[in-house]
Amino acid sequence: MNADPVTLMKQQVGYAAAAKVQSNSIVGLGTGSTTAYAIQAIGERLQSGDLQNIKGIPTSFQAIVLARQYGIPLVTLDEVEKIDIAIDGADEVDPQKNLIKGGGAAHTQEKIVDSLADQFIVVVDSGKLVDHLGSTFLLPVEVLPMAVTPVMKAIEKLGGKPQLRMGVKKAGPVVTDQGNLVIDVKFDRIDQPAELEKTLNNLPGVLENGLFVGVADIIMVGEVKDGQPSVREF
């Protein structure tokens, strides 16, 4: 398989995260292209007998489909006492390990699962590392459809520039797995992510936003140097 260095790097990061999963554990299965390789690797470890008695908690339809494809048994939060480890991607990571997530519009379920995990491992490529959140990525806010206009007006008062996320290969807006809409917000810079997370979530009609503050434990970063993929932790 002659994959390009970026694909190989994503694969290596996903596999390195999957290597941290131990037998007899409940695993939060995140969403996105790098996390997909982690799900694949967990499935392969199960098939080979390297891992036993794993149950997955998915964060999206994508995670459900991949887990079934790779033979990982799934359970719901109603059925477990705790989540041992969660593996998920991010759109931005700052030096304090705070994240912006939600590029795949799955951040609400991701936040529930990732926050409950004893250990939350974030898998990213080095392009996702920023000095402060909001540098490169818009902040996703999941909102009930009836509340889109008032929420956008309230976000403007907070200094954000909101736009409704529109579908690709679908007419009209993106609809989340929960049946809601996503507003992507440009903030010039997010200096107090913990405060902004609370403020946004207190707006009536907002379900959840993509700021993940103080949730991540380990960041696994993939890089390509001189055409060679590598993985480091911070």
PDB file of C-alpha atoms in Angstrom:
ATOM      1  CA  MET A   1       0.000   0.000   0.000  1.00  0.00           C
ATOM      2  CA  ASN A   2       1.696   3.166  -1.203  1.00  0.00           C
ATOM      3  CA  ALA A   3      -0.163   5.760   0.831  1.00  0.00           C
ATOM      4  CA  ASP A   4       0.954   9.368   0.902  1.00  0.00           C
ATOM      5  CA  PRO A   5       2.933  10.540   3.984  1.00  0.00           C
ATOM      6  CA  VAL A   6      -0.052  12.453   5.450  1.00  0.00           C
ATOM      7  CA  THR A   7      -2.311   9.388   5.315  1.00  0.00           C
ATOM      8  CA  LEU A   8       0.466   7.229   6.807  1.00  0.00           C
ATOM      9  CA  MET A   9       0.960   9.799   9.562  1.00  0.00           C
ATOM     10  CA  LYS A  10      -2.765   9.835  10.442  1.00  0.00           C
ATOM     11  CA  GLN A  11      -2.664   6.042  10.483  1.00  0.00           C
ATOM     12  CA  GLN A  12       0.359   6.002  12.802  1.00  0.00           C
ATOM     13  CA  VAL A  13      -1.253   8.470  15.228  1.00  0.00           C
ATOM     14  CA  GLY A  14      -4.486   6.443  15.286  1.00  0.00           C
ATOM     15  CA  TYR A  15      -2.576   3.201  15.823  1.00  0.00           C
ATOM     16  CA  ALA A  16      -0.427   4.738  18.578  1.00  0.00           C
ATOM     17  CA  ALA A  17      -3.573   5.831  20.435  1.00  0.00           C
ATOM     18  CA  ALA A  18      -5.202   2.421  19.944  1.00  0.00           C
ATOM     19  CA  ALA A  19      -2.079   0.811  21.456  1.00  0.00           C
ATOM     20  CA  LYS A  20      -2.997   2.497  24.774  1.00  0.00           C
ATOM     21  CA  VAL A  21      -6.286   0.593  24.993  1.00  0.00           C
ATOM     22  CA  GLN A  22      -6.177  -2.326  27.436  1.00  0.00           C
ATOM     23  CA  SER A  23      -8.322  -5.442  27.669  1.00  0.00           C
ATOM     24  CA  ASN A  24     -11.545  -5.379  29.715  1.00  0.00           C
ATOM     25  CA  SER A  25     -12.185  -1.705  29.090  1.00  0.00           C
ATOM     26  CA  ILE A  26     -14.934   0.593  27.899  1.00  0.00           C
ATOM     27  CA  VAL A  27     -13.650   2.794  25.070  1.00  0.00           C
ATOM     28  CA  GLY A  28     -15.111   6.064  23.818  1.00  0.00           C
ATOM     29  CA  LEU A  29     -14.909   6.017  20.020  1.00  0.00           C
ATOM     30  CA  GLY A  30     -14.492   9.479  18.531  1.00  0.00           C
ATOM     31  CA  THR A  31     -15.246  10.918  15.120  1.00  0.00           C
ATOM     32  CA  GLY A  32     -13.066  12.003  12.190  1.00  0.00           C
ATOM     33  CA  SER A  33     -10.420  10.767   9.782  1.00  0.00           C
ATOM     34  CA  THR A  34      -7.558  10.182  12.253  1.00  0.00           C
ATOM     35  CA  THR A  35      -9.832   8.606  14.875  1.00  0.00           C
ATOM     36  CA  ALA A  36     -11.136   6.255  12.182  1.00  0.00           C
ATOM     37  CA  TYR A  37      -7.675   4.662  12.048  1.00  0.00           C
ATOM     38  CA  ALA A  38      -7.734   4.213  15.833  1.00  0.00           C
ATOM     39  CA  ILE A  39     -11.094   2.427  15.588  1.00  0.00           C
ATOM     40  CA  GLN A  40      -9.692   0.235  12.817  1.00  0.00           C
ATOM     41  CA  ALA A  41      -6.627  -0.601  14.939  1.00  0.00           C
ATOM     42  CA  ILE A  42      -8.744  -1.476  18.003  1.00  0.00           C
ATOM     43  CA  GLY A  43     -10.808  -3.788  15.808  1.00  0.00           C
ATOM     44  CA  GLU A  44      -7.687  -5.464  14.443  1.00  0.00           C
ATOM     45  CA  ARG A  45      -6.295  -5.965  17.962  1.00  0.00           C
ATOM     46  CA  LEU A  46      -9.613  -7.576  18.976  1.00  0.00           C
ATOM     47  CA  GLN A  47      -9.643  -9.904  15.948  1.00  0.00           C
ATOM     48  CA  SER A  48      -6.043 -10.984  16.564  1.00  0.00           C
ATOM     49  CA  GLY A  49      -6.726 -11.713  20.257  1.00  0.00           C
ATOM     50  CA  ASP A  50      -4.294  -9.007  21.379  1.00  0.00           C
ATOM     51  CA  LEU A  51      -7.287  -7.336  23.086  1.00  0.00           C
ATOM     52  CA  GLN A  52     -10.181  -9.004  24.890  1.00  0.00           C
ATOM     53  CA  ASN A  53     -13.530  -7.839  26.219  1.00  0.00           C
ATOM     54  CA  ILE A  54     -13.665  -4.349  24.730  1.00  0.00           C
ATOM     55  CA  LYS A  55     -16.897  -2.405  24.499  1.00  0.00           C
ATOM     56  CA  GLY A  56     -17.162   0.799  22.520  1.00  0.00           C
ATOM     57  CA  ILE A  57     -19.270   3.902  23.168  1.00  0.00           C
ATOM     58  CA  PRO A  58     -19.724   5.773  19.868  1.00  0.00           C
ATOM     59  CA  THR A  59     -19.888   9.557  19.520  1.00  0.00           C
ATOM     60  CA  SER A  60     -21.582   9.675  16.097  1.00  0.00           C
ATOM     61  CA  PHE A  61     -23.181   7.669  13.313  1.00  0.00           C
ATOM     62  CA  GLN A  62     -19.713   7.562  11.709  1.00  0.00           C
ATOM     63  CA  ALA A  63     -18.262   5.879  14.820  1.00  0.00           C
ATOM     64  CA  ILE A  64     -21.154   3.376  14.918  1.00  0.00           C
ATOM     65  CA  VAL A  65     -20.616   2.403  11.269  1.00  0.00           C
ATOM     66  CA  LEU A  66     -16.826   2.016  11.708  1.00  0.00           C
ATOM     67  CA  ALA A  67     -17.142   0.052  14.950  1.00  0.00           C
ATOM     68  CA  ARG A  68     -19.530  -2.403  13.296  1.00  0.00           C
ATOM     69  CA  GLN A  69     -17.248  -2.656  10.267  1.00  0.00           C
ATOM     70  CA  TYR A  70     -14.257  -3.550  12.481  1.00  0.00           C
ATOM     71  CA  GLY A  71     -16.116  -5.830  14.885  1.00  0.00           C
ATOM     72  CA  ILE A  72     -16.119  -3.703  18.038  1.00  0.00           C
ATOM     73  CA  PRO A  73     -19.171  -4.430  20.241  1.00  0.00           C
ATOM     74  CA  LEU A  74     -21.081  -1.266  21.145  1.00  0.00           C
ATOM     75  CA  VAL A  75     -22.900  -0.291  24.343  1.00  0.00           C
ATOM     76  CA  THR A  76     -24.740   2.829  25.494  1.00  0.00           C
ATOM     77  CA  LEU A  77     -24.049   5.080  28.463  1.00  0.00           C
ATOM     78  CA  ASP A  78     -27.058   3.477  30.197  1.00  0.00           C
ATOM     79  CA  GLU A  79     -25.171   0.186  30.355  1.00  0.00           C
ATOM     80  CA  VAL A  80     -21.787   1.201  31.777  1.00  0.00           C
ATOM     81  CA  GLU A  81     -20.473   2.455  35.102  1.00  0.00           C
ATOM     82  CA  LYS A  82     -17.620   4.414  33.557  1.00  0.00           C
ATOM     83  CA  ILE A  83     -15.538   4.965  30.420  1.00  0.00           C
ATOM     84  CA  ASP A  84     -11.909   3.922  30.795  1.00  0.00           C
ATOM     85  CA  ILE A  85     -10.439   5.660  27.772  1.00  0.00           C
ATOM     86  CA  ALA A  86     -11.683   7.829  24.909  1.00  0.00           C
ATOM     87  CA  ILE A  87      -9.882   8.560  21.630  1.00  0.00           C
ATOM     88  CA  ASP A  88     -10.977  11.517  19.531  1.00  0.00           C
ATOM     89  CA  GLY A  89      -9.648  14.152  17.164  1.00  0.00           C
ATOM     90  CA  ALA A  90      -9.673  17.951  17.386  1.00  0.00           C
ATOM     91  CA  ASP A  91      -9.711  20.910  15.014  1.00  0.00           C
ATOM     92  CA  GLU A  92      -7.482  23.086  17.209  1.00  0.00           C
ATOM     93  CA  VAL A  93      -5.315  22.380  20.270  1.00  0.00           C
ATOM     94  CA  ASP A  94      -3.748  25.147  22.387  1.00  0.00           C
ATOM     95  CA  PRO A  95      -0.675  24.821  24.672  1.00  0.00           C
ATOM     96  CA  GLN A  96      -2.969  24.210  27.705  1.00  0.00           C
ATOM     97  CA  LYS A  97      -4.543  21.203  25.892  1.00  0.00           C
ATOM     98  CA  ASN A  98      -7.818  23.068  25.391  1.00  0.00           C
ATOM     99  CA  LEU A  99      -9.567  22.153  22.153  1.00  0.00           C
ATOM    100  CA  ILE A 100     -11.954  23.328  19.507  1.00  0.00           C
ATOM    101  CA  LYS A 101     -13.929  20.387  18.102  1.00  0.00           C
ATOM    102  CA  GLY A 102     -16.987  20.079  15.906  1.00  0.00           C
ATOM    103  CA  GLY A 103     -15.657  20.189  12.360  1.00  0.00           C
ATOM    104  CA  GLY A 104     -17.649  17.004  11.823  1.00  0.00           C
ATOM    105  CA  ALA A 105     -20.701  18.414  13.671  1.00  0.00           C
ATOM    106  CA  ALA A 106     -20.465  15.652  16.306  1.00  0.00           C
ATOM    107  CA  HIS A 107     -19.129  17.726  19.214  1.00  0.00           C
ATOM    108  CA  THR A 108     -22.179  17.341  21.485  1.00  0.00           C
ATOM    109  CA  GLN A 109     -21.969  13.557  21.717  1.00  0.00           C
ATOM    110  CA  GLU A 110     -18.168  13.766  21.698  1.00  0.00           C
ATOM    111  CA  LYS A 111     -18.150  16.108  24.706  1.00  0.00           C
ATOM    112  CA  ILE A 112     -20.454  13.820  26.686  1.00  0.00           C
ATOM    113  CA  VAL A 113     -18.299  10.750  26.052  1.00  0.00           C
ATOM    114  CA  ASP A 114     -14.858  12.398  26.179  1.00  0.00           C
ATOM    115  CA  SER A 115     -15.654  14.224  29.435  1.00  0.00           C
ATOM    116  CA  LEU A 116     -16.728  10.989  31.137  1.00  0.00           C
ATOM    117  CA  ALA A 117     -13.557   9.098  30.211  1.00  0.00           C
ATOM    118  CA  ASP A 118     -10.886   8.457  32.870  1.00  0.00           C
ATOM    119  CA  GLN A 119      -8.309   9.147  30.152  1.00  0.00           C
ATOM    120  CA  PHE A 120      -9.046  11.225  27.055  1.00  0.00           C
ATOM    121  CA  ILE A 121      -6.490  10.933  24.244  1.00  0.00           C
ATOM    122  CA  VAL A 122      -6.592  13.468  21.424  1.00  0.00           C
ATOM    123  CA  VAL A 123      -5.183  12.463  18.034  1.00  0.00           C
ATOM    124  CA  VAL A 124      -4.193  15.303  15.678  1.00  0.00           C
ATOM    125  CA  ASP A 125      -1.691  16.320  13.050  1.00  0.00           C
ATOM    126  CA  SER A 126       0.699  19.141  13.841  1.00  0.00           C
ATOM    127  CA  GLY A 127      -1.329  21.570  11.734  1.00  0.00           C
ATOM    128  CA  LYS A 128      -3.991  21.554  14.462  1.00  0.00           C
ATOM    129  CA  LEU A 129      -1.628  23.056  17.086  1.00  0.00           C
ATOM    130  CA  VAL A 130      -2.281  26.776  17.709  1.00  0.00           C
ATOM    131  CA  ASP A 131      -1.042  29.416  20.166  1.00  0.00           C
ATOM    132  CA  HIS A 132      -4.600  30.393  21.057  1.00  0.00           C
ATOM    133  CA  LEU A 133      -7.993  28.949  20.165  1.00  0.00           C
ATOM    134  CA  GLY A 134      -9.920  30.554  17.339  1.00  0.00           C
ATOM    135  CA  SER A 135      -6.739  31.222  15.321  1.00  0.00           C
ATOM    136  CA  THR A 136      -7.586  29.056  12.341  1.00  0.00           C
ATOM    137  CA  PHE A 137     -10.895  27.355  13.027  1.00  0.00           C
ATOM    138  CA  LEU A 138     -14.445  28.631  13.462  1.00  0.00           C
ATOM    139  CA  LEU A 139     -16.130  27.649  16.743  1.00  0.00           C
ATOM    140  CA  PRO A 140     -19.102  25.334  16.149  1.00  0.00           C
ATOM    141  CA  VAL A 141     -22.261  25.880  18.201  1.00  0.00           C
ATOM    142  CA  GLU A 142     -25.076  23.311  18.001  1.00  0.00           C
ATOM    143  CA  VAL A 143     -28.460  24.984  18.231  1.00  0.00           C
ATOM    144  CA  LEU A 144     -32.133  23.994  18.104  1.00  0.00           C
ATOM    145  CA  PRO A 145     -33.542  24.944  14.667  1.00  0.00           C
ATOM    146  CA  MET A 146     -36.176  27.331  16.064  1.00  0.00           C
ATOM    147  CA  ALA A 147     -33.506  29.302  17.966  1.00  0.00           C
ATOM    148  CA  VAL A 148     -31.035  29.938  15.130  1.00  0.00           C
ATOM    149  CA  THR A 149     -31.856  33.630  14.599  1.00  0.00           C
ATOM    150  CA  PRO A 150     -31.950  34.745  18.264  1.00  0.00           C
ATOM    151  CA  VAL A 151     -28.789  32.766  19.032  1.00  0.00           C
ATOM    152  CA  MET A 152     -26.947  34.349  16.099  1.00  0.00           C
ATOM    153  CA  LYS A 153     -27.983  37.806  17.320  1.00  0.00           C
ATOM    154  CA  ALA A 154     -26.790  36.986  20.852  1.00  0.00           C
ATOM    155  CA  ILE A 155     -23.447  35.690  19.478  1.00  0.00           C
ATOM    156  CA  GLU A 156     -22.947  38.949  17.557  1.00  0.00           C
ATOM    157  CA  LYS A 157     -23.364  40.844  20.825  1.00  0.00           C
ATOM    158  CA  LEU A 158     -20.562  38.688  22.283  1.00  0.00           C
ATOM    159  CA  GLY A 159     -18.269  39.841  19.463  1.00  0.00           C
ATOM    160  CA  GLY A 160     -18.563  36.744  17.279  1.00  0.00           C
ATOM    161  CA  LYS A 161     -19.367  36.553  13.576  1.00  0.00           C
ATOM    162  CA  PRO A 162     -21.848  33.682  13.163  1.00  0.00           C
ATOM    163  CA  GLN A 163     -22.776  31.777  10.027  1.00  0.00           C
ATOM    164  CA  LEU A 164     -25.095  28.818   9.536  1.00  0.00           C
ATOM    165  CA  ARG A 165     -23.165  25.745   8.360  1.00  0.00           C
ATOM    166  CA  MET A 166     -24.448  24.582   4.995  1.00  0.00           C
ATOM    167  CA  GLY A 167     -24.367  21.041   3.694  1.00  0.00           C
ATOM    168  CA  VAL A 168     -22.028  19.590   1.085  1.00  0.00           C
ATOM    169  CA  LYS A 169     -23.832  17.320  -1.391  1.00  0.00           C
ATOM    170  CA  LYS A 170     -27.011  18.316   0.468  1.00  0.00           C
ATOM    171  CA  ALA A 171     -29.286  21.268  -0.187  1.00  0.00           C
ATOM    172  CA  GLY A 172     -29.691  23.457   2.895  1.00  0.00           C
ATOM    173  CA  PRO A 173     -27.976  23.424   6.285  1.00  0.00           C
ATOM    174  CA  VAL A 174     -26.004  20.651   7.956  1.00  0.00           C
ATOM    175  CA  VAL A 175     -28.214  18.663  10.358  1.00  0.00           C
ATOM    176  CA  THR A 176     -26.500  17.006  13.341  1.00  0.00           C
ATOM    177  CA  ASP A 177     -27.080  13.443  14.549  1.00  0.00           C
ATOM    178  CA  GLN A 178     -29.453  15.019  17.104  1.00  0.00           C
ATOM    179  CA  GLY A 179     -31.485  16.776  14.384  1.00  0.00           C
ATOM    180  CA  ASN A 180     -30.150  20.253  15.174  1.00  0.00           C
ATOM    181  CA  LEU A 181     -28.251  22.897  13.205  1.00  0.00           C
ATOM    182  CA  VAL A 182     -24.683  24.193  13.546  1.00  0.00           C
ATOM    183  CA  ILE A 183     -23.615  27.828  13.692  1.00  0.00           C
ATOM    184  CA  ASP A 184     -19.909  28.369  12.982  1.00  0.00           C
ATOM    185  CA  VAL A 185     -18.564  31.445  14.767  1.00  0.00           C
ATOM    186  CA  LYS A 186     -15.464  33.498  14.003  1.00  0.00           C
ATOM    187  CA  PHE A 187     -13.932  35.042  17.118  1.00  0.00           C
ATOM    188  CA  ASP A 188     -10.795  37.072  16.510  1.00  0.00           C
ATOM    189  CA  ARG A 189      -9.206  35.277  19.422  1.00  0.00           C
ATOM    190  CA  ILE A 190     -10.566  33.296  22.342  1.00  0.00           C
ATOM    191  CA  ASP A 191      -8.630  34.467  25.394  1.00  0.00           C
ATOM    192  CA  GLN A 192     -10.868  32.855  28.036  1.00  0.00           C
ATOM    193  CA  PRO A 193     -12.185  29.600  26.576  1.00  0.00           C
ATOM    194  CA  ALA A 194     -13.663  28.378  29.885  1.00  0.00           C
ATOM    195  CA  GLU A 195     -15.747  31.561  30.245  1.00  0.00           C
ATOM    196  CA  LEU A 196     -16.858  31.560  26.614  1.00  0.00           C
ATOM    197  CA  GLU A 197     -17.852  27.880  26.794  1.00  0.00           C
ATOM    198  CA  LYS A 198     -20.206  28.617  29.709  1.00  0.00           C
ATOM    199  CA  THR A 199     -21.553  31.858  28.201  1.00  0.00           C
ATOM    200  CA  LEU A 200     -22.451  30.212  24.896  1.00  0.00           C
ATOM    201  CA  ASN A 201     -24.033  27.181  26.544  1.00  0.00           C
ATOM    202  CA  ASN A 202     -26.219  29.505  28.645  1.00  0.00           C
ATOM    203  CA  LEU A 203     -27.825  31.025  25.541  1.00  0.00           C
ATOM    204  CA  PRO A 204     -31.377  29.611  25.295  1.00  0.00           C
ATOM    205  CA  GLY A 205     -31.552  27.200  22.380  1.00  0.00           C
ATOM    206  CA  VAL A 206     -27.851  26.275  22.396  1.00  0.00           C
ATOM    207  CA  LEU A 207     -27.272  22.588  23.018  1.00  0.00           C
ATOM    208  CA  GLU A 208     -23.457  22.567  23.133  1.00  0.00           C
ATOM    209  CA  ASN A 209     -20.422  24.298  21.643  1.00  0.00           C
ATOM    210  CA  GLY A 210     -17.064  23.035  20.426  1.00  0.00           C
ATOM    211  CA  LEU A 211     -14.865  24.387  23.233  1.00  0.00           C
ATOM    212  CA  PHE A 212     -13.381  21.493  25.224  1.00  0.00           C
ATOM    213  CA  VAL A 213     -11.643  23.056  28.237  1.00  0.00           C
ATOM    214  CA  GLY A 214      -9.682  20.926  30.703  1.00  0.00           C
ATOM    215  CA  VAL A 215     -10.923  17.652  29.206  1.00  0.00           C
ATOM    216  CA  ALA A 216      -7.924  16.323  27.261  1.00  0.00           C
ATOM    217  CA  ASP A 217      -5.253  14.285  29.069  1.00  0.00           C
ATOM    218  CA  ILE A 218      -2.834  13.296  26.297  1.00  0.00           C
ATOM    219  CA  ILE A 219      -2.331  14.945  22.910  1.00  0.00           C
ATOM    220  CA  MET A 220      -0.781  12.638  20.288  1.00  0.00           C
ATOM    221  CA  VAL A 221       0.600  14.697  17.417  1.00  0.00           C
ATOM    222  CA  GLY A 222       1.486  13.337  14.017  1.00  0.00           C
ATOM    223  CA  GLU A 223       4.069  15.098  11.884  1.00  0.00           C
ATOM    224  CA  VAL A 224       5.656  14.609   8.489  1.00  0.00           C
ATOM    225  CA  LYS A 225       9.328  15.627   8.378  1.00  0.00           C
ATOM    226  CA  ASP A 226      11.383  15.068   5.238  1.00  0.00           C
ATOM    227  CA  GLY A 227       8.600  12.833   3.919  1.00  0.00           C
ATOM    228  CA  GLN A 228       8.722  10.624   7.041  1.00  0.00           C
ATOM    229  CA  PRO A 229       5.690  10.368   9.340  1.00  0.00           C
ATOM    230  CA  SER A 230       6.263  10.412  13.111  1.00  0.00           C
ATOM    231  CA  VAL A 231       4.218  10.648  16.312  1.00  0.00           C
ATOM    232  CA  ARG A 232       4.941  12.548  19.512  1.00  0.00           C
ATOM    233  CA  GLU A 233       3.021  13.157  22.739  1.00  0.00           C
ATOM    234  CA  PHE A 234       2.495  16.325  24.708  1.00  0.00           C
TER     235      PHE A 234
END
